[in-house]
CSV table of C-alpha atoms and ligand atoms in Angstrom, one decimal:
chain,number,residue,atom,x,y,z
A,106,UNK,CA,-5.4,15.5,-1.4
A,107,UNK,CA,-5.5,11.8,-0.9
A,108,UNK,CA,-5.0,9.3,-3.7
A,109,UNK,CA,-5.6,5.6,-3.9
A,110,UNK,CA,-3.8,3.4,-6.5
A,111,UNK,CA,-4.3,-0.3,-7.1
A,112,UNK,CA,-2.0,-2.5,-9.1
A,113,UNK,CA,-1.7,-6.2,-9.5
A,114,UNK,CA,1.2,-8.6,-9.1
A,115,UNK,CA,1.5,-12.1,-10.6
A,116,UNK,CA,3.1,-14.5,-8.2
A,117,UNK,CA,5.2,-17.3,-9.7
A,118,UNK,CA,4.8,-20.2,-7.2
A,119,UNK,CA,3.4,-21.4,-3.9
A,120,UNK,CA,5.6,-19.2,-1.8
A,121,UNK,CA,7.5,-16.1,-3.0
A,122,UNK,CA,8.6,-12.6,-2.1
A,123,UNK,CA,8.1,-10.2,-4.9
A,124,UNK,CA,9.9,-6.8,-4.7
A,125,UNK,CA,7.3,-4.1,-5.4
A,126,UNK,CA,9.4,-1.1,-4.4
A,127,UNK,CA,9.8,0.3,-8.0
A,128,UNK,CA,6.0,-0.1,-8.6
A,129,UNK,CA,5.2,1.7,-5.3
A,130,UNK,CA,7.7,4.5,-6.1
A,131,UNK,CA,6.1,4.8,-9.5
A,132,UNK,CA,2.6,5.5,-8.0
A,133,UNK,CA,4.2,8.0,-5.5
A,134,UNK,CA,5.6,9.9,-8.5
A,135,UNK,CA,2.3,9.7,-10.3
A,136,UNK,CA,0.5,11.2,-7.3
A,137,UNK,CA,2.7,14.3,-7.4
A,138,UNK,CA,2.8,14.2,-3.6
A,139,UNK,CA,6.2,15.5,-2.4
A,140,UNK,CA,5.8,15.0,1.3
A,141,UNK,CA,3.5,12.6,3.1
A,142,UNK,CA,2.9,9.0,3.7
A,143,UNK,CA,2.2,5.9,1.6
A,144,UNK,CA,0.1,3.2,3.1
A,145,UNK,CA,0.4,-0.2,1.4
A,146,UNK,CA,-2.5,-2.6,2.0
A,147,UNK,CA,-2.9,-6.1,0.7
A,148,UNK,CA,-6.5,-7.2,0.4
A,149,UNK,CA,-5.9,-10.9,0.7
A,150,UNK,CA,-5.8,-13.6,3.4
A,151,UNK,CA,-2.9,-15.7,2.1
A,152,UNK,CA,-0.6,-13.0,0.9
A,153,UNK,CA,1.0,-10.1,2.9
A,154,UNK,CA,3.5,-7.3,2.7
A,155,UNK,CA,6.8,-6.7,4.5
A,156,UNK,CA,9.9,-4.6,4.2
A,157,UNK,CA,13.3,-6.2,4.2
A,158,UNK,CA,16.7,-6.4,2.5
A,159,UNK,CA,16.5,-6.4,-1.3
A,160,UNK,CA,20.3,-6.5,-2.0
A,161,UNK,CA,21.1,-10.2,-1.5
A,162,UNK,CA,18.5,-12.6,-3.0
A,163,UNK,CA,19.6,-15.2,-0.4
A,164,UNK,CA,17.8,-13.3,2.2
A,165,UNK,CA,14.5,-14.0,0.5
A,166,UNK,CA,15.5,-17.7,0.1
A,167,UNK,CA,16.3,-18.0,3.8
A,168,UNK,CA,13.3,-16.1,4.9
A,169,UNK,CA,10.9,-18.4,3.0
A,170,UNK,CA,12.8,-21.5,4.1
A,171,UNK,CA,12.5,-20.6,7.8
A,172,UNK,CA,8.8,-19.6,7.4
A,173,UNK,CA,8.1,-23.0,6.0
A,174,UNK,CA,9.8,-24.7,8.9
A,175,UNK,CA,8.0,-22.6,11.6
A,176,UNK,CA,4.6,-23.0,9.9
A,177,UNK,CA,4.7,-26.3,8.0
A,178,UNK,CA,2.4,-26.9,5.0
A,179,UNK,CA,0.8,-29.9,6.7
A,180,UNK,CA,0.3,-30.2,10.4
A,181,UNK,CA,-3.1,-31.7,11.0
A,182,UNK,CA,-4.9,-28.5,10.2
A,183,UNK,CA,-8.7,-28.5,10.2
A,184,UNK,CA,-9.4,-25.8,7.6
A,185,UNK,CA,-10.9,-27.6,4.6
A,186,UNK,CA,-9.4,-25.5,1.9
A,187,UNK,CA,-6.0,-26.9,2.9
A,188,UNK,CA,-4.1,-23.6,3.1
A,189,UNK,CA,-4.0,-22.9,6.8
A,190,UNK,CA,-0.2,-22.5,6.7
A,191,UNK,CA,-0.7,-19.6,4.2
A,192,UNK,CA,-3.3,-17.9,6.4
A,193,UNK,CA,-1.1,-18.1,9.5
A,194,UNK,CA,2.0,-16.9,7.7
A,195,UNK,CA,0.1,-13.9,6.2
A,196,UNK,CA,-1.2,-12.8,9.5
A,197,UNK,CA,2.2,-13.1,11.1
A,198,UNK,CA,3.7,-10.9,8.3
A,199,UNK,CA,0.8,-8.4,8.3
A,200,UNK,CA,-1.3,-6.8,5.6
A,201,UNK,CA,0.0,-3.2,5.6
A,202,UNK,CA,3.1,-1.1,5.8
A,203,UNK,CA,3.4,2.7,6.1
A,204,UNK,CA,6.3,4.5,4.4
A,205,UNK,CA,7.3,8.1,4.7
A,206,UNK,CA,7.5,10.1,1.4
A,207,UNK,CA,10.1,12.9,1.3
A,208,UNK,CA,10.9,14.9,-1.8
A,209,UNK,CA,8.7,12.6,-3.9
A,210,UNK,CA,10.8,9.5,-2.8
A,211,UNK,CA,10.0,6.7,-0.5
A,212,UNK,CA,12.2,7.2,2.6
A,213,UNK,CA,13.4,3.6,2.7
A,214,UNK,CA,16.7,2.6,4.2
A,215,UNK,CA,19.6,1.9,1.8
A,216,UNK,CA,19.0,-1.9,1.9
A,217,UNK,CA,15.3,-1.9,2.3
A,218,UNK,CA,12.7,-3.0,-0.3
A,219,UNK,CA,9.0,-3.6,-0.1
A,220,UNK,CA,7.9,-7.1,-0.7
A,221,UNK,CA,4.6,-8.7,-1.5
A,222,UNK,CA,4.8,-12.0,0.2
A,223,UNK,CA,2.9,-14.9,-1.4
A,224,UNK,CA,2.0,-18.0,0.6
A,225,UNK,CA,-0.6,-19.7,-1.6
A,226,UNK,CA,0.4,-19.0,-5.2
A,227,UNK,CA,0.7,-18.8,-8.0
A,228,UNK,CA,-2.0,-16.2,-8.2
A,229,UNK,CA,-2.7,-12.6,-9.3
A,230,UNK,CA,-2.6,-10.3,-6.2
A,231,UNK,CA,-3.9,-6.8,-5.6
A,232,UNK,CA,-1.9,-4.1,-3.9
A,233,UNK,CA,-3.5,-0.9,-2.7
A,234,UNK,CA,-1.4,2.2,-2.2
A,235,UNK,CA,-3.0,5.1,-0.4
A,236,UNK,CA,-0.9,8.3,-0.7
A,237,UNK,CA,-1.6,11.1,1.8
A,238,UNK,CA,0.0,14.5,1.5
A,239,UNK,CA,1.1,16.3,4.6
B,267,ZN,ZN1,-8.2,-21.0,3.2
């Protein structure tokens, strides 16, 4: 019994990491799947998903600061839309994550959270969550 859920996330500025852990846990609960996997997929080219620490907000700050240094906003890019940095950052981060579900809970580590990462906001982003029992 596989279930697909889609929800939207409003991103506040050009670059941001939005913690979507609670929302994902909510759809896992809604699915009634006790044991299985949850695949998160981001159907965009300038936003992505990652898992990292959600205890200290400075981690997000440092993460975005360093991403902006490694992939600067302007660097003689050719892409006419002017958002090459966002495309590159998104592919580096990746568009999906797979998380184990055990006893109806996401089996994340104590300090782990799931983040939608925005690199060309503010926008409204879609998040797909496919929940597979097994
Ligand atoms: Zn573009």
